[in-house]
Coordinates of C-alpha atoms and ligand atoms in Angstrom, one line a residue:
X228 CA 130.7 16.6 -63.7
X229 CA 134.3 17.3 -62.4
X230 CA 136.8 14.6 -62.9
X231 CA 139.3 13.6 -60.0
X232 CA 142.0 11.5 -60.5
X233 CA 144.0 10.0 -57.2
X234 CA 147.0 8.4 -57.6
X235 CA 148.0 6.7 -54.2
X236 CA 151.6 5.2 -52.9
X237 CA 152.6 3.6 -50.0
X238 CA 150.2 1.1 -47.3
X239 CA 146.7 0.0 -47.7
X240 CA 145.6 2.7 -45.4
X241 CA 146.2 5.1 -48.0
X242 CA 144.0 2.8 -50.2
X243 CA 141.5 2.9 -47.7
X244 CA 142.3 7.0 -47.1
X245 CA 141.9 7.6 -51.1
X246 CA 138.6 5.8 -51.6
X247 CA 137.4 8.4 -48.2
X248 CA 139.0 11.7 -50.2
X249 CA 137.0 10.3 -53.2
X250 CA 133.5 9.9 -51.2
X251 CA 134.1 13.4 -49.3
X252 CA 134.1 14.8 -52.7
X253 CA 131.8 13.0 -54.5
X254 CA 129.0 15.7 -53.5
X255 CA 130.9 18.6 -55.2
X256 CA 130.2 16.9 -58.4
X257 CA 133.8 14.7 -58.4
X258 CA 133.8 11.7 -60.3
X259 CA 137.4 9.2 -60.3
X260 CA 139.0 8.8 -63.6
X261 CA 141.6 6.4 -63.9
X262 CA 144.2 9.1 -66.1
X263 CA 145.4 12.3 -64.6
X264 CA 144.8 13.9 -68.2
X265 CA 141.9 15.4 -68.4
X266 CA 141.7 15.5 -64.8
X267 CA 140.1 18.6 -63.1
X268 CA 142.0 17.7 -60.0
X269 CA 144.7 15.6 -59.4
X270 CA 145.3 14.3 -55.5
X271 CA 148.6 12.3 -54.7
X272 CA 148.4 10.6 -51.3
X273 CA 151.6 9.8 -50.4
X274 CA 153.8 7.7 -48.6
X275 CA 156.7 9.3 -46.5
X276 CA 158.2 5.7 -45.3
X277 CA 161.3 5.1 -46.8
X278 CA 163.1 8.1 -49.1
X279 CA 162.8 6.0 -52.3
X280 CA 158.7 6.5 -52.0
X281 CA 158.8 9.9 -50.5
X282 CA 161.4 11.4 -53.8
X283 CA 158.6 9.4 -56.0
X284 CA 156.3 12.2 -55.4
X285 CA 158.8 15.3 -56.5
X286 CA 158.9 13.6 -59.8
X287 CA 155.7 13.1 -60.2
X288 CA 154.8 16.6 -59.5
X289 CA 157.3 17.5 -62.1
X290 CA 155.1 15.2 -65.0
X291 CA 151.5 16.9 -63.7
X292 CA 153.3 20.3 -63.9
X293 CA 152.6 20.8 -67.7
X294 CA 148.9 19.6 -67.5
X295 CA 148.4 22.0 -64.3
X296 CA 149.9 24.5 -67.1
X297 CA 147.8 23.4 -70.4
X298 CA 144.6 22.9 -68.3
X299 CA 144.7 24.6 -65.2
X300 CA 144.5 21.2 -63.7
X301 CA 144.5 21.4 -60.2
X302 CA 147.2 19.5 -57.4
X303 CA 146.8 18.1 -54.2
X304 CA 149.6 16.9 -52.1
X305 CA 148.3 14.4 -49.8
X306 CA 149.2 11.7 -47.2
X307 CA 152.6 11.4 -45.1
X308 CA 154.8 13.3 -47.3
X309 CA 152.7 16.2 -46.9
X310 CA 152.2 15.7 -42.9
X311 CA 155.8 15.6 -42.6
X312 CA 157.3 18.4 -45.3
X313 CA 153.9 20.9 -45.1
X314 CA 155.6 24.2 -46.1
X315 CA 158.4 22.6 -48.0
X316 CA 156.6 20.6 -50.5
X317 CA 155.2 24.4 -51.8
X318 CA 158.7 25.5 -51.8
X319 CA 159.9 23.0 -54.0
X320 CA 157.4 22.8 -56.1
X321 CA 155.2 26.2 -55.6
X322 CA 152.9 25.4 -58.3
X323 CA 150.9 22.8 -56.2
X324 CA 147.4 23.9 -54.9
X325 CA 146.8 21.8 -52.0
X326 CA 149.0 20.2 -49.2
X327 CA 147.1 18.1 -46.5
X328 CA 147.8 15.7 -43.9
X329 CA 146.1 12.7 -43.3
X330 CA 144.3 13.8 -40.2
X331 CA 142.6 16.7 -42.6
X332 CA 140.6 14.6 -45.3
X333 CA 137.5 15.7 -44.0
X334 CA 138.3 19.2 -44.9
X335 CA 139.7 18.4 -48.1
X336 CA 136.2 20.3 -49.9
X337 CA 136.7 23.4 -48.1
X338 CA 140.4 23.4 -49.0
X339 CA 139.8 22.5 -52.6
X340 CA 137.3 25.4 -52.6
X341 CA 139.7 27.8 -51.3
X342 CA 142.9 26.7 -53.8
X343 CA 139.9 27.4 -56.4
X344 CA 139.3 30.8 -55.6
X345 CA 142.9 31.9 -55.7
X346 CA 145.6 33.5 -53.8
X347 CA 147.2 31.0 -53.4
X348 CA 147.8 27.4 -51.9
X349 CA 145.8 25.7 -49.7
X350 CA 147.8 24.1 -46.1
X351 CA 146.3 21.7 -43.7
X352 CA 148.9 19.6 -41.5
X353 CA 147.5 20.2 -38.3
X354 CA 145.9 17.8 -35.6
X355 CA 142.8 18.7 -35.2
X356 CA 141.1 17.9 -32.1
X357 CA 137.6 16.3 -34.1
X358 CA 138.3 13.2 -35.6
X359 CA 138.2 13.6 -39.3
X360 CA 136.0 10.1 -38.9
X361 CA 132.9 12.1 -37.3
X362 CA 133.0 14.0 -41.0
X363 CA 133.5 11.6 -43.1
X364 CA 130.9 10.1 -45.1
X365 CA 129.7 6.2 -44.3
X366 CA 131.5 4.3 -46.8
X367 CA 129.1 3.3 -49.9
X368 CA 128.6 0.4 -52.6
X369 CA 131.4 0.2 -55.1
X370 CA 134.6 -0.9 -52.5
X371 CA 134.6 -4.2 -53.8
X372 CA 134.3 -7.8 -52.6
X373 CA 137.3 -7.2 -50.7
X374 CA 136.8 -3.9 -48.6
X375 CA 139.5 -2.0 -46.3
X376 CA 138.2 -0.9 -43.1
X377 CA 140.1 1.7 -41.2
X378 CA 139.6 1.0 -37.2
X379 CA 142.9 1.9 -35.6
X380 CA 145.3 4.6 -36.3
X381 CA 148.2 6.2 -35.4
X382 CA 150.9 4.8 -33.4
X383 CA 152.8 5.7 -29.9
X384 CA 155.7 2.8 -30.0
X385 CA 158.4 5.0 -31.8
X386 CA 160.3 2.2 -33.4
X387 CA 164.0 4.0 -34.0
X388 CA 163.7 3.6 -37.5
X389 CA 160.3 4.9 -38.3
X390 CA 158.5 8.4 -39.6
X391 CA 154.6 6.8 -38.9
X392 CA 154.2 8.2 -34.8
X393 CA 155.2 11.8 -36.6
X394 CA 153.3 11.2 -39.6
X395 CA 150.0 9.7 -38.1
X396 CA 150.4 10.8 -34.6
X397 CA 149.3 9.5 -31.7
X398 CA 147.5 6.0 -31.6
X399 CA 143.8 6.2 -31.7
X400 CA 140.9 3.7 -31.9
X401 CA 137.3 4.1 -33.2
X402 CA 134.6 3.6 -31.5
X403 CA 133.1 -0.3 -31.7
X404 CA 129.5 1.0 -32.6
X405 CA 131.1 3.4 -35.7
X406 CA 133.1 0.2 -37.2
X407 CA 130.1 -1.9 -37.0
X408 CA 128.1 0.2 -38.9
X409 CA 130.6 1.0 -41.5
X410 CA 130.7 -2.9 -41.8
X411 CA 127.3 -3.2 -42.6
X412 CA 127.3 -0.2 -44.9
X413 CA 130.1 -2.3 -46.4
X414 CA 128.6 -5.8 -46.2
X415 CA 125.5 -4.0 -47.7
X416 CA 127.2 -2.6 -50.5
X417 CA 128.6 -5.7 -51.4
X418 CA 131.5 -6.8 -49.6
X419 CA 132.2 -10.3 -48.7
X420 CA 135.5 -9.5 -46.7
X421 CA 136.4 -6.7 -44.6
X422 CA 140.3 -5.9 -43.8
X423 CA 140.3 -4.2 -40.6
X424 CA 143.0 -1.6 -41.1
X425 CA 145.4 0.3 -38.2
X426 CA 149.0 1.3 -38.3
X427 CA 148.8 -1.2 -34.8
X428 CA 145.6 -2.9 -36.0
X429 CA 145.9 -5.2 -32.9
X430 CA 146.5 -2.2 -29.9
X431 CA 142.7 -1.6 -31.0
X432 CA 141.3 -0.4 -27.7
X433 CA 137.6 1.1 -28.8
X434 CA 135.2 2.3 -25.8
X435 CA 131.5 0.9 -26.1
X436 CA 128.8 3.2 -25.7
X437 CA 128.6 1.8 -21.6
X438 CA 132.3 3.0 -21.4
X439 CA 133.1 -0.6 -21.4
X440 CA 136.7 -1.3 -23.6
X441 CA 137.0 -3.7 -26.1
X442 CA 140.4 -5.4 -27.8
X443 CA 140.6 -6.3 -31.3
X444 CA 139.5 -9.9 -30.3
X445 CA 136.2 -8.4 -29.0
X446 CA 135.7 -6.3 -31.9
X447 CA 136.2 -9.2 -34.3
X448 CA 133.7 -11.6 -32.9
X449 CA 131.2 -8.9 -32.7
X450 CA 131.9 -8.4 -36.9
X451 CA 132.0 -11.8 -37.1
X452 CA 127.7 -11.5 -36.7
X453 CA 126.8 -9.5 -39.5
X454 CA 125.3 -11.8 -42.2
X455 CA 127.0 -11.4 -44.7
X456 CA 130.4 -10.7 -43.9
X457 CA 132.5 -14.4 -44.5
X458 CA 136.0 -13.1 -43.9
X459 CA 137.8 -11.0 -41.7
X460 CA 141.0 -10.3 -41.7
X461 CA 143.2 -7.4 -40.0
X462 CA 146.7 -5.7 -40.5
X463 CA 149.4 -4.8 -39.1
X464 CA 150.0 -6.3 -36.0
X465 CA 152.8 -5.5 -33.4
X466 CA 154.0 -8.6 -32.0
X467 CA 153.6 -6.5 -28.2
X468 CA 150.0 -6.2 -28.8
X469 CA 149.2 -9.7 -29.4
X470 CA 147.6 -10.8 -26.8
X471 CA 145.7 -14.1 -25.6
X472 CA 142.1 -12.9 -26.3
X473 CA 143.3 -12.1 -29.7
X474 CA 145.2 -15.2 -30.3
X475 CA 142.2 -17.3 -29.0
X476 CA 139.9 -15.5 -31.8
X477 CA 141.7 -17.4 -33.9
X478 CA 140.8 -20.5 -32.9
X479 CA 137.0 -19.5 -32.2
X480 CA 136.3 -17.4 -35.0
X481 CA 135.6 -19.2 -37.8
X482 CA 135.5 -16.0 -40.2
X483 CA 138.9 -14.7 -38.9
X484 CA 141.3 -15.9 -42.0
X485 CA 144.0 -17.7 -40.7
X486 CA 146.8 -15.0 -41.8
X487 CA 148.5 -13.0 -39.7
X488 CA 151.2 -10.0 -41.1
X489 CA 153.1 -9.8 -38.1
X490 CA 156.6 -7.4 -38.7
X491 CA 159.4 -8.7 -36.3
X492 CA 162.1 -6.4 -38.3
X493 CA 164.7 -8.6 -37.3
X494 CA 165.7 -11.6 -35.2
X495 CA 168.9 -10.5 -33.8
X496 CA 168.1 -9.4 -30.1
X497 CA 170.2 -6.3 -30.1
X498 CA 169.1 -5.0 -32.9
X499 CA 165.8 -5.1 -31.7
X500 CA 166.9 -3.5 -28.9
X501 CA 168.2 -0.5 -30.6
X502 CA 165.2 -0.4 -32.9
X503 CA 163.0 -0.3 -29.6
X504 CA 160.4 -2.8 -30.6
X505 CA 159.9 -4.0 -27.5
X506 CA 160.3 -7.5 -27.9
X507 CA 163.5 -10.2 -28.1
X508 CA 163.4 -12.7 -30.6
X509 CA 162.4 -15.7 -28.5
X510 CA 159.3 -13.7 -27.5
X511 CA 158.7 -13.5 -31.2
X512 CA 159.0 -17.2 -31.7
X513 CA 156.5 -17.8 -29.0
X514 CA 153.7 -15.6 -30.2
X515 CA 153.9 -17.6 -33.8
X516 CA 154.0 -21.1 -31.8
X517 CA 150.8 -19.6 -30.1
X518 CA 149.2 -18.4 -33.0
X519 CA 150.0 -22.1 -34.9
X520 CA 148.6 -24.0 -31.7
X521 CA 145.2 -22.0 -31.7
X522 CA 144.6 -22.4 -35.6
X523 CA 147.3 -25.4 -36.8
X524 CA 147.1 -24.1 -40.3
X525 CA 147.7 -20.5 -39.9
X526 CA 150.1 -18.8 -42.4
X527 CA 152.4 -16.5 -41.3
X528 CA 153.8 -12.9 -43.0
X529 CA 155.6 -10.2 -41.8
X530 CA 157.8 -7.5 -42.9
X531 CA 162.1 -7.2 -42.5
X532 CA 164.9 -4.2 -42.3
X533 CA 168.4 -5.1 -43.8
X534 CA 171.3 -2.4 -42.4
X535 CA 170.2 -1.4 -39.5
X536 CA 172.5 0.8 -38.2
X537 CA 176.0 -1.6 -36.7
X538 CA 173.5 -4.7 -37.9
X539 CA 176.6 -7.0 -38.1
X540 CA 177.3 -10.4 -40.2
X541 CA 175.8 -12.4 -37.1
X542 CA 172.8 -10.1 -36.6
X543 CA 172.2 -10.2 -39.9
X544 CA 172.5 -14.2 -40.0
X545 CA 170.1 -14.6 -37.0
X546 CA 167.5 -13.0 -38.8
X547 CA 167.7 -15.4 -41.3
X548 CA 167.7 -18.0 -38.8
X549 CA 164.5 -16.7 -37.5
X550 CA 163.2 -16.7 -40.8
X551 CA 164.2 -20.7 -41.2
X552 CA 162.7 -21.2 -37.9
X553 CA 159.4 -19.9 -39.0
X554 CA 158.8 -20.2 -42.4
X555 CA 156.4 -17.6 -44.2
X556 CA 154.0 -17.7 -46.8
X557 CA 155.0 -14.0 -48.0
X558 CA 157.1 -11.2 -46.4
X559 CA 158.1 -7.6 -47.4
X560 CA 161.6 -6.7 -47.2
X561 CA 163.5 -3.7 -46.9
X562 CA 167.1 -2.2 -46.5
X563 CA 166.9 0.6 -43.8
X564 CA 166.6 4.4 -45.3
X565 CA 167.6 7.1 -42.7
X566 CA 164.5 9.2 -42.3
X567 CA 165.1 12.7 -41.1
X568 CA 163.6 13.1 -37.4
X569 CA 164.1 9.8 -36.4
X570 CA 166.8 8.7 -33.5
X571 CA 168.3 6.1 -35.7
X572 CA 169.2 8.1 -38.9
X573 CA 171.5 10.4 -36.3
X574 CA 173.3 6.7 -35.3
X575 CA 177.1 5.9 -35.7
X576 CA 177.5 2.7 -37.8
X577 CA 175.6 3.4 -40.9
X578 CA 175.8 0.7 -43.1
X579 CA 177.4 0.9 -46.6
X580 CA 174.7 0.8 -49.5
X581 CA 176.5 -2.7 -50.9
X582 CA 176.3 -4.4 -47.8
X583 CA 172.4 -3.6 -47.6
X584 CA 172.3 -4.6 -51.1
X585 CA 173.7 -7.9 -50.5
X586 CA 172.0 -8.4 -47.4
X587 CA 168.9 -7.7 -49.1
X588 CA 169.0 -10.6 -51.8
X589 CA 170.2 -12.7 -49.4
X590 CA 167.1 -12.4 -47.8
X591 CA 164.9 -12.1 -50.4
X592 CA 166.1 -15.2 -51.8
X593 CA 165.3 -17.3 -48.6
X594 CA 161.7 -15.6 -48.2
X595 CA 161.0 -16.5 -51.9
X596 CA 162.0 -20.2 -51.3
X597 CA 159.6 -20.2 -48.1
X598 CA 156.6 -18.5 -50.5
X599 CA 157.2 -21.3 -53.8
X600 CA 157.1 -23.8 -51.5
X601 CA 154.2 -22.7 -49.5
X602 CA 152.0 -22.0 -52.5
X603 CA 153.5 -25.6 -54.1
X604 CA 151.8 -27.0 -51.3
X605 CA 148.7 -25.5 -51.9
X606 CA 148.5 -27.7 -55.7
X607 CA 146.8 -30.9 -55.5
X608 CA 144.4 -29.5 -52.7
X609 CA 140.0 -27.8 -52.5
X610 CA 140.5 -24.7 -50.8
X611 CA 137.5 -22.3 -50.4
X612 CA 138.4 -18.9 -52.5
X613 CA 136.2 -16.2 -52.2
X614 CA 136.2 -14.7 -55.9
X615 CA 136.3 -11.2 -56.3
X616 CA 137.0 -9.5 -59.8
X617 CA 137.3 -10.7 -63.5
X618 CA 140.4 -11.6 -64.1
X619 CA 142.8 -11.1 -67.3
X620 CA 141.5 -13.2 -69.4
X621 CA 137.7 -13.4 -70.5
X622 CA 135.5 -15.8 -68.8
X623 CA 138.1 -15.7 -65.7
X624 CA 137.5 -14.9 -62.3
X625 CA 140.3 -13.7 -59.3
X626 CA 140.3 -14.8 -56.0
X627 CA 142.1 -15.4 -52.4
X628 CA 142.4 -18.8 -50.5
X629 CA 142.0 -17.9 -47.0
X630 CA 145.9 -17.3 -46.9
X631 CA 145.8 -14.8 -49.0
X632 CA 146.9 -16.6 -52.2
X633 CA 145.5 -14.9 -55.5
X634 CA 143.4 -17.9 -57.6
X635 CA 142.2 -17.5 -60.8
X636 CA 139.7 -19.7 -62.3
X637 CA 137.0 -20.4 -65.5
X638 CA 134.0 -18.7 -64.0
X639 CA 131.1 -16.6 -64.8
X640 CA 131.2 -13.2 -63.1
X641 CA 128.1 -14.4 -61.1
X642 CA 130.8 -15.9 -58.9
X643 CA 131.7 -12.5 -57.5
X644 CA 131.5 -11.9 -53.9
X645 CA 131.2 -15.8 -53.6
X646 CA 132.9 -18.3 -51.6
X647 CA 133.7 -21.4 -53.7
X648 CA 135.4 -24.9 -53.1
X649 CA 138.3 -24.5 -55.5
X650 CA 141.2 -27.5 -56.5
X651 CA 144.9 -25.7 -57.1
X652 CA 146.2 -27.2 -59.9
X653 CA 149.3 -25.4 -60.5
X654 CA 151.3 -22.7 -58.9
X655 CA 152.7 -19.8 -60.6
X656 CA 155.2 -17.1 -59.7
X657 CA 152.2 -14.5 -58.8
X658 CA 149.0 -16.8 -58.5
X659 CA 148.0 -20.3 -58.4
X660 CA 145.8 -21.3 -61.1
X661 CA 142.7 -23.2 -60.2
X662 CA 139.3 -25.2 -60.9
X663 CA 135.9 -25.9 -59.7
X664 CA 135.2 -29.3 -59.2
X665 CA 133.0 -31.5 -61.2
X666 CA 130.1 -32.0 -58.5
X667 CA 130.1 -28.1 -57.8
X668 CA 126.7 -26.8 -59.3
X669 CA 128.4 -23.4 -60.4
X670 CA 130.2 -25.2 -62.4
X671 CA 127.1 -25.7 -64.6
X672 CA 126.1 -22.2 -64.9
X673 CA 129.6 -21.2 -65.7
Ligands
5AD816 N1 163.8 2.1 -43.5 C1 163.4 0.9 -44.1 N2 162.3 0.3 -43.9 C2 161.4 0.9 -43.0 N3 160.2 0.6 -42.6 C3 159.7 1.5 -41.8 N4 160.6 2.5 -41.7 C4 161.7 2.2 -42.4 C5 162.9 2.7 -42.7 N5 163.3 3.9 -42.1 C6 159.5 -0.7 -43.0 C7 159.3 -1.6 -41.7 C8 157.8 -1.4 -41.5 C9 157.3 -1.3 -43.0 C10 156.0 -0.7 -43.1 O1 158.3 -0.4 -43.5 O2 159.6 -2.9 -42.0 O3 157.2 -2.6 -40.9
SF4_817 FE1 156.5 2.5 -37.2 FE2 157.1 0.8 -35.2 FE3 154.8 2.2 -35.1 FE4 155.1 0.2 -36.8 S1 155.1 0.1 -34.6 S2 154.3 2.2 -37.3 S3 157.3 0.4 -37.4 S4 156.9 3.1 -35.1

């Protein structure tokens, strides 16, 4: 038995990607450990978003050095860092064995194989024309309660700010019939919730064996059927790609959670002009009015760049208007990084590091009002959680209201993979604590 130890930054994507690199190697004898010492190989799937996370992965290369050197360890450089630096990652640090793009998983054994035999490093950042999906193995038991599902990926909108359409490529979208039975492999091995997963989750545009195309509406209902399966939820959305069969799934699809991650970047018009996204803010507004009137009690996230380049006071100010105007139960926030390649790190009207910086906890102040109050809202009420892992404590179990709140409550494991009535009595600053009540039955067993 060979031990493999993956250490993954960045989206949920590369969540979804690690779990595949570990199942296309399980058949060389690869097991997961959760250290890298000790490690036969060590795989770092990267994240090439923002320069912060992409630098993360030179220094971590520098701590595995001297176990590559004391054990002959062995290092893979994967993910979006590697699609986008290739060559360059071996020249800074030569000692790594294996560079490979996220379009090359599926030849991650051959490549391993390769780096084994010596002569040196092992290089994959092309395109290939097969989909690494046609070689990669059906996903098996031991994803969890709570399972990722990649459907979607890529992405062809070129938002001025962003690496993803060179990291990723081109937008592309599995076929229906592959998803489905990925699902039920899923479902099967014990999943209660599936997160259907694409860079532009909602452009999902798969072709039915009848040639027949199908949105992400379409797709979900058809999930919706397998027994089994009590939640669905997808991310991340493009606010261009919602469209109204999607937006009515909301409102007939009882297992679609009513939580949408929907970025709008920011809520100044001309910024969004100059980020190309497509969309004014107005439009924006609209889309969440539309999303609230299908499914009244839907909760909203989405993510937010500070310092765009020439974002003014007033920009900046209507984005925090926008966020006032909608108010969301959880947002990520960032201040812009110049990424090399893109047309916005070559702009005039960079702004200065303290700006972002205030900007930034301006901001993040506002969106963790909206988040205490939205989960102080939640105490006093029986929501359904579906309970997925032991939690901290002993005797506790952890799960998610449909809006994506973490719960914990006294439970016996038994209550994994269950969906139970829960009252919130408290709220903290990560989770909300809560209890079964009295005339639940699994209360008794507990
Ligand atoms: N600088 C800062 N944030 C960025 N994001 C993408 N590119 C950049 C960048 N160059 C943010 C966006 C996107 C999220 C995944 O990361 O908000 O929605
Ligand atoms: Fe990047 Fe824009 Fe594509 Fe999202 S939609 S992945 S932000 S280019």
């Amino acid at each position: 038995m060979k031990k493999l130890h993956i250490k993954t930054y960045g989206c949920q994507m590369n969540v979804y990607d690690s779990a595949r690199m570990a199942d296309v190697l399980a058949p060389l004898g690869y097991a997961p450990v959760d250290a890298p010492e000790g490690a036969d190989l060590v795989i770092l799937n990267t994240c090439h978003i923002r320069e912060k996370a992409a630098e993360k992965v030179f220094s971590e290369l520098g701590r595995l050095r001297p176990l590559k050197d004391a054990n002959g360890t062995m290092l893979a450089v994967a993910g979006c860092v590697a699609q986008a630096e290739g060559e360059a990652i071996l020249a800074r640090a030569p000692y790594v064995d294996v560079v490979l793009g996220p379009q090359a998983y599926h030849r991650l054994p051959e490549l391993v194989a390769r780096a084994a035999r010596g002569g040196g490093a092992a290089l994959d950042t092309d395109f290939p024309v097969e989909s690494k999906f046609d070689h990669l193995p059906v996903p098996g038991a031991g994803q969890g309660v709570s399972a990722f599902l990649t459907i979607q990926e890529g992405c062809d909108k070129f938002c001025t700010f962003c690496v993803v359409p060179y990291t990723r490529g081109a937008e592309f979208s599995r076929p229906p019939a592959d998803i489905e039975r990925d699902a039920r492999a899923l479902v099967a091995g014990g999943a209660a919730e599936i997160t259907l997963l694409g860079q532009n989750v909602n452009a999902y545009h798969g072709r039915d064996a009848g040639g027949a195309e199908l949105g992400l509406g379409a797709l979900v209902r058809r999930l919706a059927k397998i027994d089994g399966l009590a939640r669905i939820r997808y991310t991340t959305s493009h606010p261009r790609d919602m469209d109204d069969d999607m937006i009515a799934a909301h409102a007939d699809t009882p297992a679609l959670m009513p939580f949408v991650h929907l970025p709008v970047q920011s809520g100044a018009n001309r910024v969004l002009e100059a980020m190309n996204r497509g969309h004014t803010a107005a439009r924006y507004l609209d889309i969440v009015a539309r999303l609230r009137a299908a499914r009244p009690d839907l909760a909203l996230s989405s993510d937010f760049i500070v310092g765009f380049p020439g974002e003014t006071d007033a920009e900046f100010e209507a984005t925090l208007d926008l966020i006032r105007a909608v108010g969301f139960a959880q947002a990520f926030s960032f201040k812009y990084s110049p990424r090399p390649g893109t047309p916005a790190s070559l702009l005039d009207r960079q702004v200065p590091e303290a700006v972002k910086d205030a900007r930034l906890q301006r901001l993040q102040a506002l969106l963790k009002a909206q988040q205490d109050d939205f989960n102080a809202r939640a105490v006093g009420a029986v929501v359904p959680v579906l309970y997925e892992r032991a939690g901290r404590n002993p005797g506790q179990m952890v799960g998610k209201t449909p809006w994506l709140q973490a719960v914990h409550a006294a439970l016996p494991e038994t209550a994994a993979g269950k969906v139970l009535p829960t009252r919130i009595l408290a709220a903290g600053a990560n989770s909300l604590a809560g209890a079964i009540p009295d005339s639940n039955p699994e209360r008794l067993s507990a």
